[in-house]
mmCIF file of C-alpha atoms in Angstrom:
data_model
loop_
_atom_site.group_PDB
_atom_site.id
_atom_site.type_symbol
_atom_site.label_atom_id
_atom_site.label_comp_id
_atom_site.label_asym_id
_atom_site.label_seq_id
_atom_site.Cartn_x
_atom_site.Cartn_y
_atom_site.Cartn_z
ATOM 1 C CA MET X 23 -4.067 10.741 -15.898
ATOM 2 C CA THR X 24 -2.915 9.344 -12.621
ATOM 3 C CA THR X 25 -1.931 5.835 -11.994
ATOM 4 C CA ALA X 26 -1.536 4.875 -8.390
ATOM 5 C CA GLN X 27 1.426 6.237 -6.559
ATOM 6 C CA ARG X 28 2.767 4.091 -3.805
ATOM 7 C CA LEU X 29 0.166 3.770 -1.097
ATOM 8 C CA PRO X 30 0.519 2.435 2.389
ATOM 9 C CA ASP X 31 -0.551 -1.176 2.721
ATOM 10 C CA PRO X 32 -4.269 -1.620 3.100
ATOM 11 C CA TYR X 33 -5.752 -1.437 6.560
ATOM 12 C CA GLY X 34 -8.761 -3.536 7.232
ATOM 13 C CA ASN X 35 -10.280 -3.766 3.776
ATOM 14 C CA GLY X 36 -8.443 -6.763 2.480
ATOM 15 C CA GLY X 37 -10.092 -10.170 2.407
ATOM 16 C CA GLY X 38 -11.001 -9.997 6.061
ATOM 17 C CA ALA X 39 -12.662 -6.616 5.962
ATOM 18 C CA ASN X 40 -15.407 -5.872 8.374
ATOM 19 C CA LEU X 41 -18.613 -6.585 6.483
ATOM 20 C CA ALA X 42 -20.251 -3.566 8.092
ATOM 21 C CA ASP X 43 -17.567 -1.308 6.583
ATOM 22 C CA ILE X 44 -18.066 -2.811 3.145
ATOM 23 C CA LEU X 45 -21.863 -2.716 3.334
ATOM 24 C CA GLU X 46 -21.774 0.823 4.620
ATOM 25 C CA ARG X 47 -19.786 1.998 1.620
ATOM 26 C CA VAL X 48 -21.193 -0.204 -1.093
ATOM 27 C CA LEU X 49 -24.844 0.139 -0.042
ATOM 28 C CA ASP X 50 -24.856 3.645 1.205
ATOM 29 C CA LYS X 51 -21.982 5.781 -0.019
ATOM 30 C CA GLY X 52 -21.294 5.123 -3.679
ATOM 31 C CA ILE X 53 -22.928 7.312 -6.300
ATOM 32 C CA VAL X 54 -26.576 6.493 -6.987
ATOM 33 C CA ILE X 55 -27.505 6.031 -10.617
ATOM 34 C CA ALA X 56 -30.901 4.738 -11.613
ATOM 35 C CA GLY X 57 -30.285 1.779 -13.869
ATOM 36 C CA ASP X 58 -32.815 -0.079 -15.995
ATOM 37 C CA ILE X 59 -33.501 -2.454 -13.130
ATOM 38 C CA ARG X 60 -35.107 -0.355 -10.387
ATOM 39 C CA ILE X 61 -35.003 -1.330 -6.775
ATOM 40 C CA ASN X 62 -35.042 0.771 -3.694
ATOM 41 C CA LEU X 63 -31.967 -0.251 -1.770
ATOM 42 C CA LEU X 64 -33.020 1.634 1.284
ATOM 43 C CA ASP X 65 -36.110 -0.516 1.725
ATOM 44 C CA ILE X 66 -34.111 -3.629 1.127
ATOM 45 C CA GLU X 67 -31.386 -2.706 3.518
ATOM 46 C CA LEU X 68 -33.874 -1.818 6.136
ATOM 47 C CA LEU X 69 -35.721 -5.096 5.842
ATOM 48 C CA THR X 70 -32.662 -7.268 5.727
ATOM 49 C CA ILE X 71 -30.923 -5.727 8.654
ATOM 50 C CA LYS X 72 -33.998 -5.314 10.769
ATOM 51 C CA LEU X 73 -35.034 -8.892 10.169
ATOM 52 C CA ARG X 74 -31.677 -10.193 11.095
ATOM 53 C CA LEU X 75 -31.508 -8.098 14.217
ATOM 54 C CA ILE X 76 -34.998 -8.994 15.292
ATOM 55 C CA VAL X 77 -33.938 -12.588 15.074
ATOM 56 C CA ALA X 78 -30.833 -11.766 17.082
ATOM 57 C CA SER X 79 -32.492 -9.638 19.736
ATOM 58 C CA VAL X 80 -35.444 -7.330 20.041
ATOM 59 C CA ASP X 81 -33.441 -4.805 22.026
ATOM 60 C CA LYS X 82 -30.777 -4.568 19.410
ATOM 61 C CA ALA X 83 -33.302 -3.962 16.678
ATOM 62 C CA LYS X 84 -34.788 -1.140 18.697
ATOM 63 C CA GLU X 85 -31.407 0.326 19.444
ATOM 64 C CA MET X 86 -30.575 0.074 15.784
ATOM 65 C CA GLY X 87 -33.565 2.193 14.883
ATOM 66 C CA ILE X 88 -33.730 2.868 11.181
ATOM 67 C CA ASP X 89 -31.085 5.505 11.014
ATOM 68 C CA TRP X 90 -27.987 3.457 10.499
ATOM 69 C CA TRP X 91 -27.416 4.945 7.049
ATOM 70 C CA GLU X 92 -28.590 8.458 7.770
ATOM 71 C CA THR X 93 -25.718 10.831 8.090
ATOM 72 C CA ASP X 94 -25.583 12.378 11.478
ATOM 73 C CA PRO X 95 -24.058 15.849 11.189
ATOM 74 C CA GLN X 96 -22.646 15.673 14.681
ATOM 75 C CA LEU X 97 -20.914 13.060 16.691
ATOM 76 C CA SER X 98 -23.727 10.982 18.016
ATOM 77 C CA SER X 99 -24.832 11.679 21.531
ATOM 78 C CA ARG X 100 -27.675 9.250 21.074
ATOM 79 C CA ALA X 101 -25.754 6.696 23.040
ATOM 80 C CA GLY X 102 -25.803 8.963 26.065
ATOM 81 C CA ARG X 103 -29.526 9.450 25.709
ATOM 82 C CA ASP X 104 -30.075 5.716 25.421
ATOM 83 C CA GLU X 105 -28.216 5.307 28.657
ATOM 84 C CA LEU X 106 -30.469 7.849 30.373
ATOM 85 C CA ALA X 107 -33.614 6.266 29.041
ATOM 86 C CA ARG X 108 -32.514 2.867 30.203
ATOM 87 C CA GLU X 109 -31.639 4.229 33.588
ATOM 88 C CA ASN X 110 -35.008 5.944 33.884
ATOM 89 C CA ALA X 111 -36.772 2.728 33.126
ATOM 90 C CA GLU X 112 -34.695 0.925 35.715
ATOM 91 C CA LEU X 113 -35.406 3.567 38.324
ATOM 92 C CA ARG X 114 -39.113 3.458 37.622
ATOM 93 C CA ALA X 115 -39.116 -0.281 38.000
ATOM 94 C CA HIS X 116 -37.218 0.057 41.216
ATOM 95 C CA VAL X 117 -39.619 2.675 42.594
ATOM 96 C CA ALA X 118 -42.529 0.470 41.629
ATOM 97 C CA GLU X 119 -40.961 -2.384 43.538
ATOM 98 C CA LEU X 120 -40.437 -0.210 46.589
ATOM 99 C CA GLU X 121 -44.045 0.916 46.483
ATOM 100 C CA GLU X 122 -45.204 -2.611 46.063
ATOM 101 C CA ALA X 123 -43.121 -3.679 48.999
ATOM 102 C CA ARG X 124 -44.651 -0.882 51.079
ATOM 103 C CA ALA X 125 -48.153 -1.777 49.993
ATOM 104 C CA GLU X 126 -47.566 -5.308 51.199
ATOM 105 C CA VAL X 127 -47.048 -4.047 54.756
ATOM 106 C CA PRO X 128 -49.941 -1.598 55.222
ATOM 107 C CA ALA X 129 -49.610 -1.652 59.011
ATOM 108 C CA ARG X 130 -46.207 -0.083 58.782
ATOM 109 C CA ARG X 131 -47.141 2.530 56.223
ATOM 110 C CA ARG X 132 -45.820 5.390 58.374
ATOM 111 C CA ALA X 133 -42.619 3.690 59.272
ATOM 112 C CA PRO X 134 -39.579 5.969 59.395
ATOM 113 C CA ALA X 135 -38.285 4.118 56.408
ATOM 114 C CA LYS X 136 -40.615 6.222 54.313
ATOM 115 C CA LYS X 137 -38.934 9.479 55.345
ATOM 116 C CA GLU X 138 -35.527 8.038 54.684
ATOM 117 C CA ALA X 139 -36.550 6.966 51.260
ATOM 118 C CA LYS X 140 -37.452 10.524 50.314
ATOM 119 C CA GLU X 141 -34.081 11.579 48.985
ATOM 120 C CA MET M 10 -23.168 -10.607 -25.313
ATOM 121 C CA SER M 11 -26.431 -11.412 -23.576
ATOM 122 C CA GLY M 12 -27.467 -10.927 -19.978
ATOM 123 C CA LEU M 13 -27.662 -7.747 -17.941
ATOM 124 C CA ARG M 14 -24.914 -5.215 -17.333
ATOM 125 C CA TYR M 15 -23.799 -4.632 -13.778
ATOM 126 C CA VAL M 16 -21.886 -1.332 -13.514
ATOM 127 C CA TYR M 17 -19.214 -1.025 -10.812
ATOM 128 C CA ALA M 18 -17.659 2.326 -11.480
ATOM 129 C CA VAL M 19 -16.966 5.103 -13.920
ATOM 130 C CA CYS M 20 -13.406 6.240 -14.517
ATOM 131 C CA ARG M 21 -10.998 7.908 -16.905
ATOM 132 C CA PRO M 22 -9.262 5.554 -19.327
ATOM 133 C CA PHE M 23 -6.421 3.812 -17.499
ATOM 134 C CA GLY M 24 -3.288 2.276 -18.991
ATOM 135 C CA THR M 25 -2.502 -0.427 -16.475
ATOM 136 C CA PRO M 26 -4.534 -3.573 -17.083
ATOM 137 C CA LEU M 27 -6.575 -5.021 -14.249
ATOM 138 C CA PRO M 28 -5.301 -8.275 -12.725
ATOM 139 C CA ALA M 29 -6.113 -11.160 -15.076
ATOM 140 C CA GLN M 30 -7.573 -13.232 -12.259
ATOM 141 C CA LEU M 31 -9.952 -10.511 -11.106
ATOM 142 C CA THR M 32 -13.575 -11.558 -10.817
ATOM 143 C CA GLY M 33 -16.554 -9.575 -9.669
ATOM 144 C CA VAL M 34 -20.230 -10.075 -9.016
ATOM 145 C CA ALA M 35 -21.541 -13.475 -10.154
ATOM 146 C CA GLY M 36 -17.907 -14.582 -10.513
ATOM 147 C CA VAL M 37 -17.566 -12.743 -13.817
ATOM 148 C CA PRO M 38 -14.402 -10.799 -14.731
ATOM 149 C CA PRO M 39 -15.234 -7.104 -15.240
ATOM 150 C CA LYS M 40 -14.596 -5.458 -18.587
ATOM 151 C CA GLN M 41 -14.193 -1.896 -19.772
ATOM 152 C CA LEU M 42 -16.857 -0.198 -21.801
ATOM 153 C CA VAL M 43 -15.156 2.846 -23.316
ATOM 154 C CA HIS M 44 -17.343 5.772 -24.293
ATOM 155 C CA GLY M 45 -15.438 8.846 -25.450
ATOM 156 C CA ASP M 46 -13.186 9.971 -22.617
ATOM 157 C CA LEU M 47 -15.039 7.928 -20.015
ATOM 158 C CA VAL M 48 -14.934 4.253 -19.095
ATOM 159 C CA ALA M 49 -17.658 2.263 -17.389
ATOM 160 C CA VAL M 50 -16.412 -0.882 -15.694
ATOM 161 C CA VAL M 51 -19.115 -3.476 -16.220
ATOM 162 C CA GLY M 52 -19.786 -7.138 -15.681
ATOM 163 C CA GLN M 53 -22.280 -9.352 -17.390
ATOM 164 C CA VAL M 54 -24.714 -10.816 -14.880
ATOM 165 C CA PRO M 55 -27.435 -13.438 -15.345
ATOM 166 C CA GLU M 56 -31.033 -12.284 -15.647
ATOM 167 C CA GLU M 57 -32.265 -15.033 -13.376
ATOM 168 C CA ASP M 58 -30.405 -13.342 -10.520
ATOM 169 C CA PHE M 59 -30.447 -9.681 -11.470
ATOM 170 C CA ALA M 60 -33.827 -8.977 -13.017
ATOM 171 C CA GLU M 61 -36.011 -6.964 -10.683
ATOM 172 C CA GLY M 62 -37.880 -9.802 -8.950
ATOM 173 C CA PRO M 63 -34.927 -12.102 -8.247
ATOM 174 C CA LEU M 64 -32.694 -9.181 -7.310
ATOM 175 C CA ARG M 65 -35.176 -7.938 -4.754
ATOM 176 C CA ALA M 66 -35.445 -11.409 -3.273
ATOM 177 C CA HIS M 67 -31.661 -11.883 -3.208
ATOM 178 C CA LEU M 68 -31.115 -8.595 -1.459
ATOM 179 C CA GLU M 69 -33.158 -9.853 1.465
ATOM 180 C CA ASP M 70 -30.635 -12.624 1.925
ATOM 181 C CA LEU M 71 -27.825 -11.220 4.005
ATOM 182 C CA ASP M 72 -25.348 -13.880 2.906
ATOM 183 C CA TRP M 73 -25.991 -13.133 -0.747
ATOM 184 C CA LEU M 74 -25.879 -9.411 -0.025
ATOM 185 C CA GLY M 75 -22.580 -9.753 1.829
ATOM 186 C CA ALA M 76 -20.966 -11.856 -0.882
ATOM 187 C CA THR M 77 -22.175 -9.501 -3.619
ATOM 188 C CA ALA M 78 -21.005 -6.438 -1.704
ATOM 189 C CA ARG M 79 -17.583 -8.030 -1.263
ATOM 190 C CA ALA M 80 -17.401 -8.900 -4.961
ATOM 191 C CA HIS M 81 -18.358 -5.336 -5.833
ATOM 192 C CA GLN M 82 -15.740 -3.933 -3.479
ATOM 193 C CA ASN M 83 -13.191 -6.404 -4.846
ATOM 194 C CA VAL M 84 -13.495 -4.852 -8.303
ATOM 195 C CA ILE M 85 -13.503 -1.289 -6.950
ATOM 196 C CA ASP M 86 -10.418 -2.113 -4.907
ATOM 197 C CA ALA M 87 -8.558 -3.422 -7.974
ATOM 198 C CA LEU M 88 -9.536 -0.256 -9.854
ATOM 199 C CA THR M 89 -8.214 1.868 -6.993
ATOM 200 C CA GLY M 90 -4.834 0.246 -7.617
ATOM 201 C CA VAL M 91 -4.653 1.571 -11.177
ATOM 202 C CA THR M 92 -6.792 4.721 -11.213
ATOM 203 C CA SER M 93 -9.108 6.820 -9.039
ATOM 204 C CA PRO M 94 -12.546 5.405 -9.842
ATOM 205 C CA LEU M 95 -15.951 6.858 -9.112
ATOM 206 C CA PRO M 96 -17.668 3.937 -7.361
ATOM 207 C CA LEU M 97 -21.355 3.286 -7.989
ATOM 208 C CA ARG M 98 -23.746 1.959 -5.408
ATOM 209 C CA LEU M 99 -24.430 -1.758 -5.259
ATOM 210 C CA ALA M 100 -26.685 -3.266 -7.933
ATOM 211 C CA THR M 101 -26.716 -0.591 -10.631
ATOM 212 C CA VAL M 102 -27.942 -2.730 -13.506
ATOM 213 C CA PHE M 103 -28.716 -1.992 -17.177
ATOM 214 C CA LEU M 104 -30.342 -4.122 -19.827
ATOM 215 C CA ASP M 105 -27.519 -3.835 -22.345
ATOM 216 C CA ASP M 106 -24.418 -1.874 -23.381
ATOM 217 C CA SER M 107 -26.391 0.858 -25.058
ATOM 218 C CA GLY M 108 -28.202 1.567 -21.792
ATOM 219 C CA VAL M 109 -24.825 2.034 -20.120
ATOM 220 C CA ARG M 110 -23.637 4.263 -22.968
ATOM 221 C CA SER M 111 -26.610 6.593 -22.830
ATOM 222 C CA MET M 112 -26.180 6.873 -19.068
ATOM 223 C CA LEU M 113 -22.523 7.878 -19.605
ATOM 224 C CA GLU M 114 -23.596 10.331 -22.293
ATOM 225 C CA GLU M 115 -26.285 11.918 -20.144
ATOM 226 C CA ARG M 116 -24.074 12.430 -17.120
ATOM 227 C CA ALA M 117 -20.761 13.040 -18.857
ATOM 228 C CA ASP M 118 -20.251 16.538 -17.454
ATOM 229 C CA THR M 119 -20.933 15.509 -13.874
ATOM 230 C CA PHE M 120 -18.678 12.473 -14.220
ATOM 231 C CA ARG M 121 -15.826 14.586 -15.601
ATOM 232 C CA ARG M 122 -16.166 17.096 -12.779
ATOM 233 C CA THR M 123 -16.308 14.465 -10.065
ATOM 234 C CA LEU M 124 -13.461 12.409 -11.541
ATOM 235 C CA GLY M 125 -11.389 15.585 -11.682
ATOM 236 C CA ARG M 126 -12.080 16.175 -8.010
ATOM 237 C CA LEU M 127 -11.197 12.592 -7.048
ATOM 238 C CA ASP M 128 -8.158 12.183 -9.289
ATOM 239 C CA GLY M 129 -5.127 11.092 -7.285
ATOM 240 C CA ARG M 130 -7.107 10.856 -4.032
ATOM 241 C CA VAL M 131 -8.176 7.970 -1.862
ATOM 242 C CA GLU M 132 -10.519 7.626 1.057
ATOM 243 C CA TRP M 133 -9.421 6.606 4.536
ATOM 244 C CA GLY M 134 -11.862 5.572 7.225
ATOM 245 C CA VAL M 135 -11.170 6.291 10.884
ATOM 246 C CA LYS M 136 -13.321 5.004 13.707
ATOM 247 C CA VAL M 137 -13.056 5.587 17.426
ATOM 248 C CA TYR M 138 -14.554 3.071 19.824
ATOM 249 C CA SER M 139 -14.889 3.211 23.551
ATOM 250 C CA GLU M 140 -13.559 -0.051 24.876
ATOM 251 C CA PRO M 141 -16.278 -2.140 26.472
ATOM 252 C CA THR M 142 -16.412 -1.848 30.251
ATOM 253 C CA GLU M 143 -18.008 -4.283 32.666
ATOM 254 C CA ALA M 144 -21.670 -4.454 31.778
ATOM 255 C CA PRO M 145 -23.671 -1.985 33.875
ATOM 256 C CA ASP M 146 -26.689 -4.264 33.908
ATOM 257 C CA SER M 147 -24.783 -7.270 35.198
ATOM 258 C CA LYS M 148 -26.337 -6.770 38.602
ATOM 259 C CA ASP M 149 -29.939 -7.711 38.663
ATOM 260 C CA THR M 150 -31.485 -5.398 41.257
ATOM 261 C CA SER M 151 -35.074 -6.492 40.727
ATOM 262 C CA GLY M 152 -34.702 -9.931 42.288
ATOM 263 C CA LYS M 153 -32.713 -8.611 45.225
ATOM 264 C CA ALA M 154 -35.106 -5.889 46.318
ATOM 265 C CA ALA M 155 -37.955 -8.357 46.459
ATOM 266 C CA SER M 156 -35.982 -10.891 48.434
ATOM 267 C CA SER M 157 -34.987 -8.446 51.183
ATOM 268 C CA PRO M 158 -38.078 -6.351 51.875
ATOM 269 C CA GLY M 159 -36.777 -5.191 55.247
ATOM 270 C CA ARG M 160 -33.916 -3.299 53.673
ATOM 271 C CA ALA M 161 -35.901 -1.859 50.811
ATOM 272 C CA ALA M 162 -35.528 1.786 51.869
ATOM 273 C CA GLY M 163 -31.825 1.566 52.607
ATOM 274 C CA SER M 164 -31.057 -0.306 49.445
ATOM 275 C CA GLY M 165 -33.198 2.153 47.508
ATOM 276 C CA ARG M 166 -31.073 5.028 48.711
ATOM 277 C CA ASP M 167 -27.844 3.157 48.116
ATOM 278 C CA TYR M 168 -29.150 2.224 44.756
ATOM 279 C CA LEU M 169 -29.871 5.825 43.838
ATOM 280 C CA ARG M 170 -26.437 6.938 44.986
ATOM 281 C CA GLN M 171 -24.810 4.132 43.107
ATOM 282 C CA ARG M 172 -26.749 4.968 39.969
ATOM 283 C CA ARG M 173 -25.826 8.628 40.289
ATOM 284 C CA ASN M 174 -22.157 7.798 40.553
ATOM 285 C CA GLN M 175 -22.357 5.398 37.667
ATOM 286 C CA ARG M 176 -24.069 8.006 35.562
ATOM 287 C CA LYS M 177 -21.488 10.641 36.434
ATOM 288 C CA GLU M 178 -18.688 8.253 35.539
ATOM 289 C CA SER M 179 -20.176 7.300 32.244
ATOM 290 C CA GLU M 180 -20.935 10.927 31.408
ATOM 291 C CA GLU M 181 -17.332 11.858 32.105
ATOM 292 C CA LYS M 182 -16.097 8.951 30.078
ATOM 293 C CA TRP M 183 -18.383 9.979 27.271
ATOM 294 C CA GLU M 184 -17.180 13.575 27.360
ATOM 295 C CA ARG M 185 -13.552 12.453 27.254
ATOM 296 C CA ALA M 186 -14.302 10.206 24.309
ATOM 297 C CA GLU M 187 -16.108 12.928 22.397
ATOM 298 C CA GLU M 188 -13.374 15.436 23.151
ATOM 299 C CA PHE M 189 -10.710 12.992 21.931
ATOM 300 C CA SER M 190 -12.709 12.269 18.779
ATOM 301 C CA ARG M 191 -13.192 15.949 18.101
ATOM 302 C CA ARG M 192 -9.473 16.685 18.413
ATOM 303 C CA LEU M 193 -8.518 13.663 16.333
ATOM 304 C CA HIS M 194 -10.975 14.671 13.630
ATOM 305 C CA GLU M 195 -9.553 18.181 13.647
ATOM 306 C CA SER M 196 -5.966 17.103 13.206
ATOM 307 C CA LEU M 197 -6.789 14.494 10.550
ATOM 308 C CA SER M 198 -8.824 17.072 8.651
ATOM 309 C CA GLY M 199 -5.574 18.974 8.219
ATOM 310 C CA TYR M 200 -4.376 16.269 5.803
ATOM 311 C CA ALA M 201 -7.708 15.858 4.059
ATOM 312 C CA GLU M 202 -9.262 17.802 1.210
ATOM 313 C CA ASP M 203 -12.702 16.800 2.372
ATOM 314 C CA THR M 204 -14.244 14.906 5.266
ATOM 315 C CA ARG M 205 -17.500 13.178 6.103
ATOM 316 C CA ILE M 206 -18.773 12.159 9.495
ATOM 317 C CA HIS M 207 -20.984 9.116 9.139
ATOM 318 C CA ALA M 208 -23.467 7.754 11.623
ATOM 319 C CA PRO M 209 -21.804 5.499 14.191
ATOM 320 C CA GLN M 210 -21.906 1.848 13.240
ATOM 321 C CA ASN M 211 -24.179 -0.414 15.175
ATOM 322 C CA SER M 212 -22.168 -3.031 16.996
ATOM 323 C CA ALA M 213 -24.796 -5.676 16.318
ATOM 324 C CA LEU M 214 -23.900 -5.404 12.656
ATOM 325 C CA SER M 215 -20.198 -4.679 12.795
ATOM 326 C CA ARG M 216 -19.507 -7.132 15.634
ATOM 327 C CA ALA M 217 -16.828 -4.687 16.747
ATOM 328 C CA PRO M 218 -16.354 -4.602 20.490
ATOM 329 C CA GLY M 219 -17.181 -1.372 22.285
ATOM 330 C CA ARG M 220 -19.310 1.521 21.212
ATOM 331 C CA ASN M 221 -18.533 3.377 18.002
ATOM 332 C CA ILE M 222 -18.152 7.075 18.800
ATOM 333 C CA LEU M 223 -16.559 8.520 15.676
ATOM 334 C CA ASN M 224 -17.059 7.107 12.198
ATOM 335 C CA ALA M 225 -15.401 9.445 9.734
ATOM 336 C CA ALA M 226 -14.095 9.385 6.174
ATOM 337 C CA TYR M 227 -11.251 11.494 4.820
ATOM 338 C CA LEU M 228 -10.445 12.305 1.213
ATOM 339 C CA VAL M 229 -6.656 12.333 1.134
ATOM 340 C CA PRO M 230 -4.246 12.832 -1.770
ATOM 341 C CA ARG M 231 -2.250 9.665 -2.404
ATOM 342 C CA THR M 232 0.898 11.656 -1.821
ATOM 343 C CA GLU M 233 -0.290 12.570 1.689
ATOM 344 C CA SER M 234 -1.549 9.136 2.613
ATOM 345 C CA GLU M 235 1.639 7.959 4.238
ATOM 346 C CA ALA M 236 1.679 10.975 6.556
ATOM 347 C CA PHE M 237 -2.036 10.541 7.268
ATOM 348 C CA VAL M 238 -1.572 6.912 8.282
ATOM 349 C CA GLU M 239 1.392 7.807 10.486
ATOM 350 C CA LEU M 240 -0.650 10.454 12.247
ATOM 351 C CA VAL M 241 -3.415 7.964 12.981
ATOM 352 C CA ASP M 242 -0.849 5.485 14.263
ATOM 353 C CA ARG M 243 0.648 8.099 16.575
ATOM 354 C CA THR M 244 -2.681 8.932 18.217
ATOM 355 C CA LYS M 245 -3.604 5.315 18.845
ATOM 356 C CA ASP M 246 -2.155 5.212 22.336
ATOM 357 C CA ASP M 247 -3.174 8.722 23.371
ATOM 358 C CA ALA M 248 -6.468 7.779 24.888
ATOM 359 C CA PRO M 249 -6.782 4.981 27.404
ATOM 360 C CA GLY M 250 -10.100 3.208 27.138
ATOM 361 C CA LEU M 251 -10.535 4.231 23.501
ATOM 362 C CA ARG M 252 -9.633 2.329 20.374
ATOM 363 C CA VAL M 253 -8.776 3.983 17.056
ATOM 364 C CA GLU M 254 -9.306 1.943 13.932
ATOM 365 C CA LEU M 255 -8.101 2.794 10.445
ATOM 366 C CA THR M 256 -9.458 1.320 7.219
ATOM 367 C CA GLY M 257 -8.398 2.003 3.661
ATOM 368 C CA PRO M 258 -7.290 3.017 1.185
ATOM 369 C CA TRP M 259 -10.808 2.921 -0.244
ATOM 370 C CA ALA M 260 -12.062 4.348 -3.487
ATOM 371 C CA ALA M 261 -13.699 7.681 -2.689
ATOM 372 C CA TYR M 262 -17.095 6.142 -1.863
ATOM 373 C CA SER M 263 -18.023 8.827 0.647
ATOM 374 C CA PHE M 264 -17.103 11.650 -1.723
ATOM 375 C CA SER M 265 -18.758 10.403 -4.878
ATOM 376 C CA GLY M 266 -21.770 12.716 -4.701
ATOM 377 C CA GLU M 267 -21.977 16.246 -6.000
ATOM 378 C CA ASP M 268 -22.803 17.658 -2.591
ATOM 379 C CA ALA M 269 -19.153 18.350 -1.892
#
């Protein structure tokens, strides 16, 4: 029978708590007991958050994926991979531009610039 | 009493009364439903909001969801002040008291075990963020390359070099951040009886600046909490470019399952 011993003052979960922290715990971490009223919170959460993010920005929704509540056993390195993917896309676009630029000047196709560009 | 029963938590009987002003979901003060040596903390909620159809519709409304989650947490938080509750997930709803009682009866052994494990413990959340740097995509290269076709090859090479350097920098930064998080997690685990590493929070939802690298929960005895908090405070300035954020004390949300 424990009543609370003295605890440090609350950090961040008072009235102004980050809603994401509260949602994360209340929607995703408490014990799951099937009541008489059955709803699948996972579907709900997915819809709500995806909808809102799609409204906010398509990129964000994609970045969000659907794994926000899935426990990742390791520290996420997804962010690093995202960065690479983005960079790849940028590079491809850039290469395409270069090729387009070259195609626009067919007379100078064999210009030395081409050799230089082969890094 | 009529209406549905919204269950917040299960706990051992506690002597200290909850604050008189405390309200929960639907603005209703929670009450105790005692069943043997267990207590369910329940609130009466209106059917027009919490029957299956309306509930499903409400849950699609992020404002309603946010307010309800806060009300839920508000009750759990008050309980954490007087006992060590086992928090239930949002929107666990029964038709009447007897439904709640048979649920308590059915799961009594599990509840006793889990409550034993959580007794006298709280949960602390620790997050590490990398501070936002200048946006890497602030320079729009696409427009520039087209506008200076003569320098396409040179700028292409410069571009590649620049990208390589940027990538190296951000990889190094990333490694430092992960290394810091790993060490922090290790030392905090020393004070904790159990730990959970959660998926990083998406900044679009949390609105927290920077990228969330570590999102961890620690089950810490109340008696150790002061030392735990001090340790977090001490590490805060150890890593330039990183931000350490502490939240808690929470009820043991992350340690409520039997998978411990």
